mmCIF file of C-alpha atoms in Angstrom:
data_model
loop_
_atom_site.group_PDB
_atom_site.id
_atom_site.type_symbol
_atom_site.label_atom_id
_atom_site.label_comp_id
_atom_site.label_asym_id
_atom_site.label_seq_id
_atom_site.Cartn_x
_atom_site.Cartn_y
_atom_site.Cartn_z
ATOM 1 C CA MET A 7 114.982 -136.497 129.339
ATOM 2 C CA LYS A 8 112.387 -134.920 127.018
ATOM 3 C CA LEU A 9 112.337 -131.741 129.158
ATOM 4 C CA LEU A 10 116.105 -131.497 129.121
ATOM 5 C CA THR A 11 116.384 -131.471 125.315
ATOM 6 C CA PRO A 12 114.387 -128.241 124.664
ATOM 7 C CA SER A 13 116.146 -126.500 127.571
ATOM 8 C CA LEU A 14 119.536 -127.546 126.264
ATOM 9 C CA LEU A 15 118.581 -126.361 122.778
ATOM 10 C CA ILE A 16 117.462 -122.953 124.093
ATOM 11 C CA ILE A 17 120.630 -122.530 126.154
ATOM 12 C CA SER A 18 122.783 -123.585 123.195
ATOM 13 C CA CYS A 19 121.032 -121.086 120.899
ATOM 14 C CA PHE A 20 121.476 -118.330 123.493
ATOM 15 C CA VAL A 21 125.195 -119.073 123.908
ATOM 16 C CA ILE A 22 125.852 -119.357 120.160
ATOM 17 C CA GLY A 23 123.835 -116.192 119.533
ATOM 18 C CA GLY A 24 125.873 -114.387 122.182
ATOM 19 C CA MET A 25 129.094 -115.476 120.543
ATOM 20 C CA ILE A 26 127.838 -114.194 117.175
ATOM 21 C CA PHE A 27 126.667 -110.937 118.812
ATOM 22 C CA LYS A 28 130.124 -110.341 120.238
ATOM 23 C CA SER A 29 131.955 -111.375 117.071
ATOM 24 C CA LEU A 30 129.913 -108.938 114.937
ATOM 25 C CA THR A 31 130.790 -106.000 117.167
ATOM 26 C CA PRO A 32 133.216 -103.524 115.575
ATOM 27 C CA ARG A 33 136.580 -103.632 117.355
ATOM 28 C CA ASN A 34 138.231 -100.512 115.942
ATOM 29 C CA CYS A 35 137.146 -97.005 115.164
ATOM 30 C CA GLU A 36 136.159 -96.765 111.516
ATOM 31 C CA ASN A 37 137.507 -93.977 109.327
ATOM 32 C CA ILE A 38 136.505 -90.541 110.642
ATOM 33 C CA LEU A 39 136.417 -87.935 107.886
ATOM 34 C CA LEU A 40 137.542 -84.321 108.225
ATOM 35 C CA ASN A 41 134.117 -82.748 108.713
ATOM 36 C CA ASP A 42 132.285 -85.623 110.376
ATOM 37 C CA THR A 43 129.902 -85.109 113.253
ATOM 38 C CA ILE A 44 130.686 -87.268 116.267
ATOM 39 C CA PHE A 45 128.038 -88.380 118.747
ATOM 40 C CA VAL A 46 129.128 -89.889 122.045
ATOM 41 C CA LEU A 47 126.612 -91.630 124.297
ATOM 42 C CA THR A 48 127.168 -91.104 127.995
ATOM 43 C CA GLY A 49 126.752 -93.825 130.568
ATOM 44 C CA ASP A 50 130.295 -95.100 130.984
ATOM 45 C CA MET A 51 133.209 -93.034 132.263
ATOM 46 C CA ARG A 52 135.429 -94.124 129.355
ATOM 47 C CA ARG A 53 133.262 -92.673 126.585
ATOM 48 C CA ILE A 54 133.668 -88.889 126.916
ATOM 49 C CA PRO A 55 137.486 -88.911 127.353
ATOM 50 C CA PHE A 56 137.714 -91.258 124.347
ATOM 51 C CA ALA A 57 135.497 -88.895 122.331
ATOM 52 C CA MET A 58 137.615 -85.909 123.321
ATOM 53 C CA ARG A 59 140.735 -87.737 122.088
ATOM 54 C CA GLN A 60 138.977 -88.381 118.778
ATOM 55 C CA LEU A 61 138.004 -84.711 118.586
ATOM 56 C CA HIS A 62 141.631 -83.672 119.090
ATOM 57 C CA LYS A 63 142.614 -85.971 116.211
ATOM 58 C CA HIS A 64 139.879 -84.488 114.006
ATOM 59 C CA PRO A 65 139.816 -80.729 114.730
ATOM 60 C CA ASN A 66 137.134 -79.928 112.138
ATOM 61 C CA ALA A 67 134.622 -82.379 113.575
ATOM 62 C CA ASP A 68 131.644 -81.373 115.684
ATOM 63 C CA LEU A 69 131.031 -83.344 118.884
ATOM 64 C CA TYR A 70 127.672 -83.953 120.509
ATOM 65 C CA ILE A 71 127.616 -85.476 123.982
ATOM 66 C CA ILE A 72 124.263 -87.227 124.195
ATOM 67 C CA GLY A 73 122.445 -88.264 127.349
ATOM 68 C CA ALA A 74 122.314 -87.881 131.070
ATOM 69 C CA GLY A 75 125.555 -87.750 132.938
ATOM 70 C CA ALA A 76 127.435 -85.299 130.734
ATOM 71 C CA THR A 77 129.136 -83.258 133.403
ATOM 72 C CA GLY A 78 132.581 -81.820 133.889
ATOM 73 C CA SER A 79 134.697 -79.416 131.902
ATOM 74 C CA PHE A 80 135.317 -79.710 128.200
ATOM 75 C CA ASP A 81 137.630 -78.019 125.757
ATOM 76 C CA LYS A 82 135.839 -74.722 125.085
ATOM 77 C CA THR A 83 137.806 -74.084 121.896
ATOM 78 C CA ARG A 84 136.191 -77.092 120.218
ATOM 79 C CA ARG A 85 132.696 -77.386 118.832
ATOM 80 C CA VAL A 86 131.094 -79.411 121.621
ATOM 81 C CA THR A 87 127.338 -79.516 122.257
ATOM 82 C CA ILE A 88 125.827 -81.279 125.273
ATOM 83 C CA GLU A 89 122.344 -82.820 125.212
ATOM 84 C CA THR A 90 121.175 -83.858 128.684
ATOM 85 C CA ASP A 91 117.480 -84.687 128.220
ATOM 86 C CA SER A 92 117.696 -88.256 126.945
ATOM 87 C CA LYS A 93 117.924 -90.915 129.638
ATOM 88 C CA SER A 94 118.055 -94.184 127.674
ATOM 89 C CA THR A 95 119.692 -95.529 124.544
ATOM 90 C CA TYR A 96 116.413 -95.221 122.639
ATOM 91 C CA GLN A 97 116.016 -91.605 123.774
ATOM 92 C CA ASN A 98 119.659 -91.053 122.694
ATOM 93 C CA ALA A 99 118.708 -92.341 119.238
ATOM 94 C CA LEU A 100 115.746 -89.946 119.089
ATOM 95 C CA ALA A 101 117.960 -87.010 120.154
ATOM 96 C CA ILE A 102 120.527 -87.906 117.492
ATOM 97 C CA LYS A 103 117.737 -88.203 114.907
ATOM 98 C CA GLU A 104 116.499 -84.708 115.755
ATOM 99 C CA ILE A 105 120.000 -83.199 115.534
ATOM 100 C CA ALA A 106 120.816 -85.075 112.305
ATOM 101 C CA GLN A 107 117.582 -84.059 110.615
ATOM 102 C CA HIS A 108 117.926 -80.427 111.735
ATOM 103 C CA SER A 109 121.544 -80.313 110.505
ATOM 104 C CA GLY A 110 120.983 -82.366 107.348
ATOM 105 C CA LEU A 111 123.531 -84.992 108.368
ATOM 106 C CA LYS A 112 123.852 -88.040 106.124
ATOM 107 C CA ARG A 113 126.764 -89.530 108.045
ATOM 108 C CA ILE A 114 127.425 -89.680 111.770
ATOM 109 C CA VAL A 115 130.176 -91.173 113.907
ATOM 110 C CA LEU A 116 128.912 -93.060 116.954
ATOM 111 C CA ILE A 117 131.066 -93.464 120.050
ATOM 112 C CA THR A 118 129.964 -95.815 122.799
ATOM 113 C CA THR A 119 131.552 -98.768 124.568
ATOM 114 C CA GLU A 120 132.089 -101.891 122.495
ATOM 115 C CA ASP A 121 129.520 -103.928 124.454
ATOM 116 C CA HIS A 122 126.875 -101.239 123.833
ATOM 117 C CA MET A 123 127.671 -100.587 120.153
ATOM 118 C CA ASN A 124 125.430 -103.175 118.462
ATOM 119 C CA ARG A 125 122.235 -102.094 120.194
ATOM 120 C CA ALA A 126 122.981 -98.365 120.019
ATOM 121 C CA LYS A 127 123.853 -98.573 116.329
ATOM 122 C CA TYR A 128 120.753 -100.660 115.623
ATOM 123 C CA LEU A 129 118.461 -98.121 117.311
ATOM 124 C CA ILE A 130 120.071 -95.153 115.569
ATOM 125 C CA GLU A 131 119.997 -96.839 112.160
ATOM 126 C CA HIS A 132 116.337 -97.647 112.735
ATOM 127 C CA GLU A 133 115.599 -93.959 113.449
ATOM 128 C CA LEU A 134 117.894 -92.676 110.664
ATOM 129 C CA PRO A 135 117.665 -95.259 107.874
ATOM 130 C CA TYR A 136 119.060 -92.813 105.309
ATOM 131 C CA ALA A 137 122.212 -91.992 107.303
ATOM 132 C CA GLU A 138 125.496 -93.835 107.461
ATOM 133 C CA VAL A 139 126.397 -94.677 111.060
ATOM 134 C CA VAL A 140 130.147 -95.075 111.527
ATOM 135 C CA ALA A 141 131.094 -97.123 114.591
ATOM 136 C CA CYS A 142 133.883 -95.941 116.864
ATOM 137 C CA PRO A 143 133.806 -98.292 119.875
ATOM 138 C CA VAL A 144 135.469 -97.563 123.187
ATOM 139 C CA PRO A 145 137.327 -100.685 124.350
ATOM 140 C CA LEU A 146 136.515 -102.116 127.759
ATOM 141 C CA THR A 147 139.999 -102.056 129.189
ATOM 142 C CA ASP A 148 141.128 -102.177 132.794
ATOM 143 C CA MET A 149 138.060 -104.198 133.737
ATOM 144 C CA PRO A 150 137.980 -107.693 135.275
ATOM 145 C CA VAL A 151 136.947 -110.411 132.832
ATOM 146 C CA THR A 152 133.896 -111.341 134.922
ATOM 147 C CA LYS A 153 132.623 -107.746 134.840
ATOM 148 C CA ARG A 154 133.148 -107.552 131.055
ATOM 149 C CA LEU A 155 131.300 -110.841 130.578
ATOM 150 C CA GLU A 156 128.435 -109.581 132.731
ATOM 151 C CA ARG A 157 128.190 -106.382 130.671
ATOM 152 C CA TRP A 158 128.237 -108.314 127.386
ATOM 153 C CA VAL A 159 125.466 -110.666 128.565
ATOM 154 C CA ILE A 160 123.283 -107.766 129.725
ATOM 155 C CA GLU A 161 123.756 -105.911 126.416
ATOM 156 C CA TYR A 162 123.069 -109.101 124.451
ATOM 157 C CA ILE A 163 119.780 -109.604 126.316
ATOM 158 C CA LYS A 164 118.853 -105.931 125.766
ATOM 159 C CA TYR A 165 119.676 -106.340 122.064
ATOM 160 C CA ILE A 166 117.395 -109.376 121.769
ATOM 161 C CA VAL A 167 114.598 -107.487 123.528
ATOM 162 C CA THR A 168 115.147 -104.519 121.177
ATOM 163 C CA LEU A 169 114.848 -106.817 118.137
ATOM 164 C CA PHE A 170 111.399 -107.773 119.439
ATOM 165 C CA GLY A 171 110.396 -104.092 119.324
ATOM 166 C CA ILE A 172 110.845 -103.129 122.971
ATOM 167 C CA LYS A 173 113.000 -100.034 122.755
ATOM 168 C CA GLU A 174 112.693 -98.595 126.264
ATOM 169 C CA GLY A 175 113.386 -100.175 129.591
#
């Protein structure tokens, strides 16, 4: 019975922490201003089309597609820049930091899927502590509940690991 109590406590903390993690995730796109710069992280097929829809709503915005997997055709009349060197969320944060510092950005809009938002935003805010990071999450729609739950658990574990200072992997 003594071994069961610490295990139950750890599992309870993990479950409650996961519920808090999910509840603190932004659900809607925050206010995008006229001349904002939008950064979309690749890795999920929903992200780039969502970002392009946001760009059409905000024609003066610049859009940066960050990370491996940015392929396909994009609206050539818009200001779209593709960065393909970064291969992880931490490398995405470093790429965004470089672009933001070079451009003097004090505010950026971040587009990624809702399950990925907390960790991505945390890493970017850590690299750009002076900048305002505006969350614009892509909802996980048209996905079975079990797959969504799996994705949330994986991102929650990655978030915990990131809080302990492990940014890659």
